[in-house]
Amino acid sequence: DGGITQSPKYLFRKEGQNVTLSCEQNLNHDAMYWYRQDPGQGLRLIYYSQIVNDFQKGDIAEGYSVSREKKESFPLTVTSAQKNPTAFYLCASSIRTGGGQPQHFGDGTRLSIL
Amino acid sequence: AQSVTQLGSHVSVSEGALVLLRCNYSSSVPPYLFWYVQYPNQGLQLLLKYTSAATLVKGINGFEAEFKKSETSFHLTKPSAHMSDAAEYFCAVSEVNAGNMLTFGGGTRLMVKP
């Protein structure tokens, strides 16, 4: 079945450490997105990519980095510069063109600080 | 910038009662509209979407939503709540000619009492 796979499901970060969250999709979608979810705050866009080798900052990109070397993959690195990384992170993908297309979501990665 | 307001961060209904979750958007041009559901520690699942066809949209699990341009609203309803409907619900909008970027509301947690 086609879908989005996020790994790991739970991740712990030590102070000063960078961690990378994986997101892989087999839906043949051009566009991919990373969101951060905090209780009571809905979803906030971190980064998005409309095409391979190109990505754009979202609303809360500080302290995060991404790469898009393959269509199927869009990993997110939470750097030590992100002072409050504890959150639920969601990856999504969609068709790039032809508005009105929904985004499809993975099951998320919950990141906590040790 | 587009904004989405979900009135009521928490809604509680009895099993068998009507479910009404409210969503208002700010765009002067009718956007594309979506409702998603999120169960604990999972990603978002699409319930239904409005893309300028019929104003009453039917979705999965017995939910439906009505687009009202005059009220800039897209409220989600279900005639009879079931215990399994307990989850968080997100309204999202995508502006016409903005690709498939989404702006999310803050979410409404639905609780169903036996």
mmCIF file of C-alpha atoms in Angstrom:
data_model
loop_
_atom_site.group_PDB
_atom_site.id
_atom_site.type_symbol
_atom_site.label_atom_id
_atom_site.label_comp_id
_atom_site.label_asym_id
_atom_site.label_seq_id
_atom_site.Cartn_x
_atom_site.Cartn_y
_atom_site.Cartn_z
ATOM 1 C CA ASP A 1 0.000 0.000 0.000
ATOM 2 C CA GLY A 2 1.167 3.532 -0.738
ATOM 3 C CA GLY A 3 1.841 5.808 2.158
ATOM 4 C CA ILE A 4 4.239 7.830 4.249
ATOM 5 C CA THR A 5 6.612 6.225 6.723
ATOM 6 C CA GLN A 6 8.125 8.223 9.554
ATOM 7 C CA SER A 7 10.818 6.825 11.790
ATOM 8 C CA PRO A 8 11.532 6.466 14.566
ATOM 9 C CA LYS A 9 8.201 6.752 16.357
ATOM 10 C CA TYR A 10 9.905 8.004 19.528
ATOM 11 C CA LEU A 11 13.209 9.844 19.732
ATOM 12 C CA PHE A 12 15.207 11.284 22.590
ATOM 13 C CA ARG A 13 17.722 14.071 22.270
ATOM 14 C CA LYS A 14 20.500 15.011 24.613
ATOM 15 C CA GLU A 15 21.508 18.604 25.128
ATOM 16 C CA GLY A 16 23.704 19.889 22.306
ATOM 17 C CA GLN A 17 22.902 16.998 20.041
ATOM 18 C CA ASN A 18 21.521 17.056 16.511
ATOM 19 C CA VAL A 19 18.930 14.426 15.639
ATOM 20 C CA THR A 20 17.441 13.454 12.294
ATOM 21 C CA LEU A 21 13.866 12.383 11.686
ATOM 22 C CA SER A 22 13.181 10.232 8.665
ATOM 23 C CA CYS A 23 10.280 10.617 6.240
ATOM 24 C CA GLU A 24 9.807 8.363 3.218
ATOM 25 C CA GLN A 25 6.862 8.270 0.806
ATOM 26 C CA ASN A 26 5.917 5.927 -2.023
ATOM 27 C CA LEU A 27 2.972 7.945 -3.308
ATOM 28 C CA ASN A 28 5.019 9.499 -6.132
ATOM 29 C CA HIS A 29 4.236 12.948 -4.740
ATOM 30 C CA ASP A 30 6.420 15.904 -5.680
ATOM 31 C CA ALA A 31 5.673 18.020 -2.614
ATOM 32 C CA MET A 32 6.626 17.148 0.949
ATOM 33 C CA TYR A 33 6.153 19.028 4.221
ATOM 34 C CA TRP A 34 7.282 18.998 7.845
ATOM 35 C CA TYR A 35 5.034 20.211 10.643
ATOM 36 C CA ARG A 36 5.511 20.632 14.341
ATOM 37 C CA GLN A 37 2.575 19.963 16.637
ATOM 38 C CA ASP A 38 2.394 21.254 20.193
ATOM 39 C CA PRO A 39 -0.615 20.772 22.487
ATOM 40 C CA GLY A 40 -3.305 23.353 21.783
ATOM 41 C CA GLN A 41 -1.386 24.984 18.922
ATOM 42 C CA GLY A 42 -2.415 23.024 15.884
ATOM 43 C CA LEU A 43 0.168 22.335 13.198
ATOM 44 C CA ARG A 44 2.924 24.759 12.305
ATOM 45 C CA LEU A 45 4.908 24.460 9.089
ATOM 46 C CA ILE A 46 8.659 24.014 9.489
ATOM 47 C CA TYR A 47 9.900 23.392 5.933
ATOM 48 C CA TYR A 48 8.437 22.299 2.647
ATOM 49 C CA SER A 49 9.750 21.070 -0.673
ATOM 50 C CA GLN A 50 7.888 21.267 -3.960
ATOM 51 C CA ILE A 51 10.499 19.409 -5.976
ATOM 52 C CA VAL A 52 13.746 17.489 -5.591
ATOM 53 C CA ASN A 53 16.777 19.595 -4.628
ATOM 54 C CA ASP A 54 14.628 22.553 -3.618
ATOM 55 C CA PHE A 55 13.028 23.471 -0.302
ATOM 56 C CA GLN A 56 11.616 26.530 1.431
ATOM 57 C CA LYS A 57 11.378 27.715 5.013
ATOM 58 C CA GLY A 58 8.010 27.618 6.664
ATOM 59 C CA ASP A 59 6.782 29.612 9.629
ATOM 60 C CA ILE A 60 9.119 28.152 12.260
ATOM 61 C CA ALA A 61 12.302 27.037 10.440
ATOM 62 C CA GLU A 62 14.834 28.329 12.978
ATOM 63 C CA GLY A 63 16.799 25.487 14.541
ATOM 64 C CA TYR A 64 15.836 22.987 11.854
ATOM 65 C CA SER A 65 17.348 21.871 8.558
ATOM 66 C CA VAL A 66 16.201 19.616 5.721
ATOM 67 C CA SER A 67 17.418 18.045 2.509
ATOM 68 C CA ARG A 68 15.608 16.717 -0.545
ATOM 69 C CA GLU A 69 18.017 14.617 -2.557
ATOM 70 C CA LYS A 70 15.416 12.068 -3.624
ATOM 71 C CA LYS A 71 11.768 12.419 -4.480
ATOM 72 C CA GLU A 72 10.825 9.788 -1.912
ATOM 73 C CA SER A 73 12.735 11.190 1.039
ATOM 74 C CA PHE A 74 12.630 14.411 3.069
ATOM 75 C CA PRO A 75 14.603 14.073 6.326
ATOM 76 C CA LEU A 76 14.395 16.724 9.027
ATOM 77 C CA THR A 77 17.329 17.524 11.316
ATOM 78 C CA VAL A 78 16.593 19.131 14.652
ATOM 79 C CA THR A 79 19.768 20.983 15.519
ATOM 80 C CA SER A 80 21.140 21.995 18.898
ATOM 81 C CA ALA A 81 20.059 25.544 18.035
ATOM 82 C CA GLN A 82 16.432 24.517 18.522
ATOM 83 C CA LYS A 83 16.072 25.228 22.229
ATOM 84 C CA ASN A 84 12.625 23.757 22.696
ATOM 85 C CA PRO A 85 12.476 20.685 20.445
ATOM 86 C CA THR A 86 10.045 18.620 22.482
ATOM 87 C CA ALA A 87 7.045 18.140 20.199
ATOM 88 C CA PHE A 88 5.253 15.781 17.851
ATOM 89 C CA TYR A 89 6.611 16.045 14.311
ATOM 90 C CA LEU A 90 4.499 15.200 11.295
ATOM 91 C CA CYS A 91 5.592 14.694 7.719
ATOM 92 C CA ALA A 92 3.161 15.037 4.823
ATOM 93 C CA SER A 93 3.160 14.873 1.046
ATOM 94 C CA SER A 94 0.900 15.979 -1.770
ATOM 95 C CA ILE A 95 0.600 16.403 -5.487
ATOM 96 C CA ARG A 96 2.356 19.674 -6.281
ATOM 97 C CA THR A 97 -0.058 21.170 -8.805
ATOM 98 C CA GLY A 98 -3.794 21.334 -9.372
ATOM 99 C CA GLY A 99 -5.037 22.946 -6.151
ATOM 100 C CA GLY A 100 -7.485 21.282 -3.866
ATOM 101 C CA GLN A 101 -5.402 18.164 -3.458
ATOM 102 C CA PRO A 102 -5.149 16.951 0.128
ATOM 103 C CA GLN A 103 -1.939 16.368 2.012
ATOM 104 C CA HIS A 104 -1.283 12.829 3.201
ATOM 105 C CA PHE A 105 0.327 12.378 6.595
ATOM 106 C CA GLY A 106 2.671 9.937 8.265
ATOM 107 C CA ASP A 107 2.125 8.700 11.819
ATOM 108 C CA GLY A 108 4.574 11.126 13.352
ATOM 109 C CA THR A 109 7.698 11.119 15.482
ATOM 110 C CA ARG A 110 7.558 12.219 19.108
ATOM 111 C CA LEU A 111 10.776 13.937 20.150
ATOM 112 C CA SER A 112 11.684 14.440 23.781
ATOM 113 C CA ILE A 113 14.669 15.886 25.634
ATOM 114 C CA LEU A 114 16.707 13.701 27.960
ATOM 115 C CA ALA B 1 -2.569 35.991 5.264
ATOM 116 C CA GLN B 2 -5.155 33.291 5.425
ATOM 117 C CA SER B 3 -6.357 32.286 8.892
ATOM 118 C CA VAL B 4 -8.584 29.521 10.171
ATOM 119 C CA THR B 5 -10.545 29.672 13.410
ATOM 120 C CA GLN B 6 -12.003 26.650 15.133
ATOM 121 C CA LEU B 7 -14.383 27.754 17.854
ATOM 122 C CA GLY B 8 -14.046 25.592 20.927
ATOM 123 C CA SER B 9 -10.807 23.789 21.640
ATOM 124 C CA HIS B 10 -12.817 21.100 23.452
ATOM 125 C CA VAL B 11 -16.304 19.836 22.649
ATOM 126 C CA SER B 12 -18.104 17.203 24.687
ATOM 127 C CA VAL B 13 -21.194 15.325 23.505
ATOM 128 C CA SER B 14 -23.104 12.289 24.653
ATOM 129 C CA GLU B 15 -23.063 9.128 22.594
ATOM 130 C CA GLY B 16 -25.870 9.351 20.036
ATOM 131 C CA ALA B 17 -26.023 13.151 20.135
ATOM 132 C CA LEU B 18 -25.344 15.544 17.273
ATOM 133 C CA VAL B 19 -21.730 16.507 16.690
ATOM 134 C CA LEU B 20 -21.065 20.074 15.511
ATOM 135 C CA LEU B 21 -17.500 21.335 15.131
ATOM 136 C CA ARG B 22 -17.097 24.886 13.886
ATOM 137 C CA CYS B 23 -14.623 26.277 11.377
ATOM 138 C CA ASN B 24 -14.382 29.768 9.933
ATOM 139 C CA TYR B 25 -11.819 31.027 7.444
ATOM 140 C CA SER B 26 -10.692 34.531 6.585
ATOM 141 C CA SER B 27 -10.150 34.512 2.809
ATOM 142 C CA SER B 28 -12.331 36.759 0.650
ATOM 143 C CA VAL B 29 -11.931 34.279 -2.184
ATOM 144 C CA PRO B 30 -13.450 30.897 -1.384
ATOM 145 C CA PRO B 31 -10.532 28.550 -0.788
ATOM 146 C CA TYR B 32 -10.319 24.808 -0.811
ATOM 147 C CA LEU B 33 -11.347 23.433 2.577
ATOM 148 C CA PHE B 34 -10.499 20.251 4.413
ATOM 149 C CA TRP B 35 -11.331 18.464 7.637
ATOM 150 C CA TYR B 36 -8.843 16.030 9.132
ATOM 151 C CA VAL B 37 -9.113 13.734 12.165
ATOM 152 C CA GLN B 38 -6.229 12.757 14.445
ATOM 153 C CA TYR B 39 -6.312 9.879 16.910
ATOM 154 C CA PRO B 40 -3.790 9.853 19.775
ATOM 155 C CA ASN B 41 -0.186 9.466 18.667
ATOM 156 C CA GLN B 42 -1.148 9.151 15.036
ATOM 157 C CA GLY B 43 -0.997 11.305 11.941
ATOM 158 C CA LEU B 44 -3.878 13.181 10.368
ATOM 159 C CA GLN B 45 -6.459 11.355 8.284
ATOM 160 C CA LEU B 46 -8.568 13.157 5.704
ATOM 161 C CA LEU B 47 -12.270 13.196 6.574
ATOM 162 C CA LEU B 48 -13.559 15.268 3.666
ATOM 163 C CA LYS B 49 -12.747 18.165 1.365
ATOM 164 C CA TYR B 50 -14.551 20.988 -0.423
ATOM 165 C CA THR B 51 -13.249 22.007 -3.835
ATOM 166 C CA SER B 52 -16.034 24.244 -5.228
ATOM 167 C CA ALA B 53 -18.428 21.534 -6.299
ATOM 168 C CA ALA B 54 -21.440 20.752 -4.075
ATOM 169 C CA THR B 55 -21.602 22.880 -0.950
ATOM 170 C CA LEU B 56 -22.608 19.912 1.199
ATOM 171 C CA VAL B 57 -19.728 17.478 1.329
ATOM 172 C CA LYS B 58 -19.981 13.959 2.671
ATOM 173 C CA GLY B 59 -16.957 12.286 4.165
ATOM 174 C CA ILE B 60 -15.922 9.120 5.896
ATOM 175 C CA ASN B 61 -17.360 7.746 9.143
ATOM 176 C CA GLY B 62 -20.723 9.505 8.637
ATOM 177 C CA PHE B 63 -19.335 13.051 8.825
ATOM 178 C CA GLU B 64 -20.380 15.849 6.528
ATOM 179 C CA ALA B 65 -19.633 19.552 6.205
ATOM 180 C CA GLU B 66 -21.423 22.462 4.592
ATOM 181 C CA PHE B 67 -19.619 25.304 2.867
ATOM 182 C CA LYS B 68 -21.344 28.651 3.464
ATOM 183 C CA LYS B 69 -19.695 31.451 1.547
ATOM 184 C CA SER B 70 -21.775 34.200 3.171
ATOM 185 C CA GLU B 71 -20.625 33.066 6.605
ATOM 186 C CA THR B 72 -17.082 32.041 5.526
ATOM 187 C CA SER B 73 -17.736 28.801 7.376
ATOM 188 C CA PHE B 74 -17.215 25.093 6.880
ATOM 189 C CA HIS B 75 -18.684 23.424 9.954
ATOM 190 C CA LEU B 76 -18.391 19.673 10.451
ATOM 191 C CA THR B 77 -21.382 17.640 11.609
ATOM 192 C CA LYS B 78 -22.393 14.093 12.380
ATOM 193 C CA PRO B 79 -25.981 13.220 13.312
ATOM 194 C CA SER B 80 -25.137 10.674 15.984
ATOM 195 C CA ALA B 81 -21.852 10.519 17.885
ATOM 196 C CA HIS B 82 -20.120 7.233 18.527
ATOM 197 C CA MET B 83 -17.490 6.540 21.150
ATOM 198 C CA SER B 84 -14.976 5.898 18.372
ATOM 199 C CA ASP B 85 -15.396 9.517 17.172
ATOM 200 C CA ALA B 86 -13.412 10.769 20.163
ATOM 201 C CA ALA B 87 -10.352 12.395 18.599
ATOM 202 C CA GLU B 88 -8.935 15.768 17.603
ATOM 203 C CA TYR B 89 -10.319 17.424 14.499
ATOM 204 C CA PHE B 90 -8.541 19.972 12.350
ATOM 205 C CA CYS B 91 -9.973 22.305 9.756
ATOM 206 C CA ALA B 92 -7.546 23.417 7.047
ATOM 207 C CA VAL B 93 -7.682 25.723 4.055
ATOM 208 C CA SER B 94 -5.699 25.945 0.869
ATOM 209 C CA GLU B 95 -5.860 29.111 -1.160
ATOM 210 C CA VAL B 96 -6.609 28.931 -4.842
ATOM 211 C CA ASN B 97 -3.362 29.261 -6.848
ATOM 212 C CA ALA B 98 -1.233 28.449 -3.805
ATOM 213 C CA GLY B 99 -0.382 24.912 -4.773
ATOM 214 C CA ASN B 100 -1.498 22.573 -2.043
ATOM 215 C CA MET B 101 -0.149 24.473 0.949
ATOM 216 C CA LEU B 102 -2.413 24.211 3.973
ATOM 217 C CA THR B 103 -3.191 26.564 6.836
ATOM 218 C CA PHE B 104 -4.577 24.740 9.853
ATOM 219 C CA GLY B 105 -6.940 25.774 12.591
ATOM 220 C CA GLY B 106 -5.954 25.161 16.185
ATOM 221 C CA GLY B 107 -7.944 21.941 16.411
ATOM 222 C CA THR B 108 -10.965 20.809 18.422
ATOM 223 C CA ARG B 109 -10.805 17.845 20.741
ATOM 224 C CA LEU B 110 -14.060 15.913 20.667
ATOM 225 C CA MET B 111 -14.994 13.918 23.752
ATOM 226 C CA VAL B 112 -17.882 11.459 23.641
ATOM 227 C CA LYS B 113 -19.601 10.515 26.894
ATOM 228 C CA PRO B 114 -21.307 7.145 27.275
#
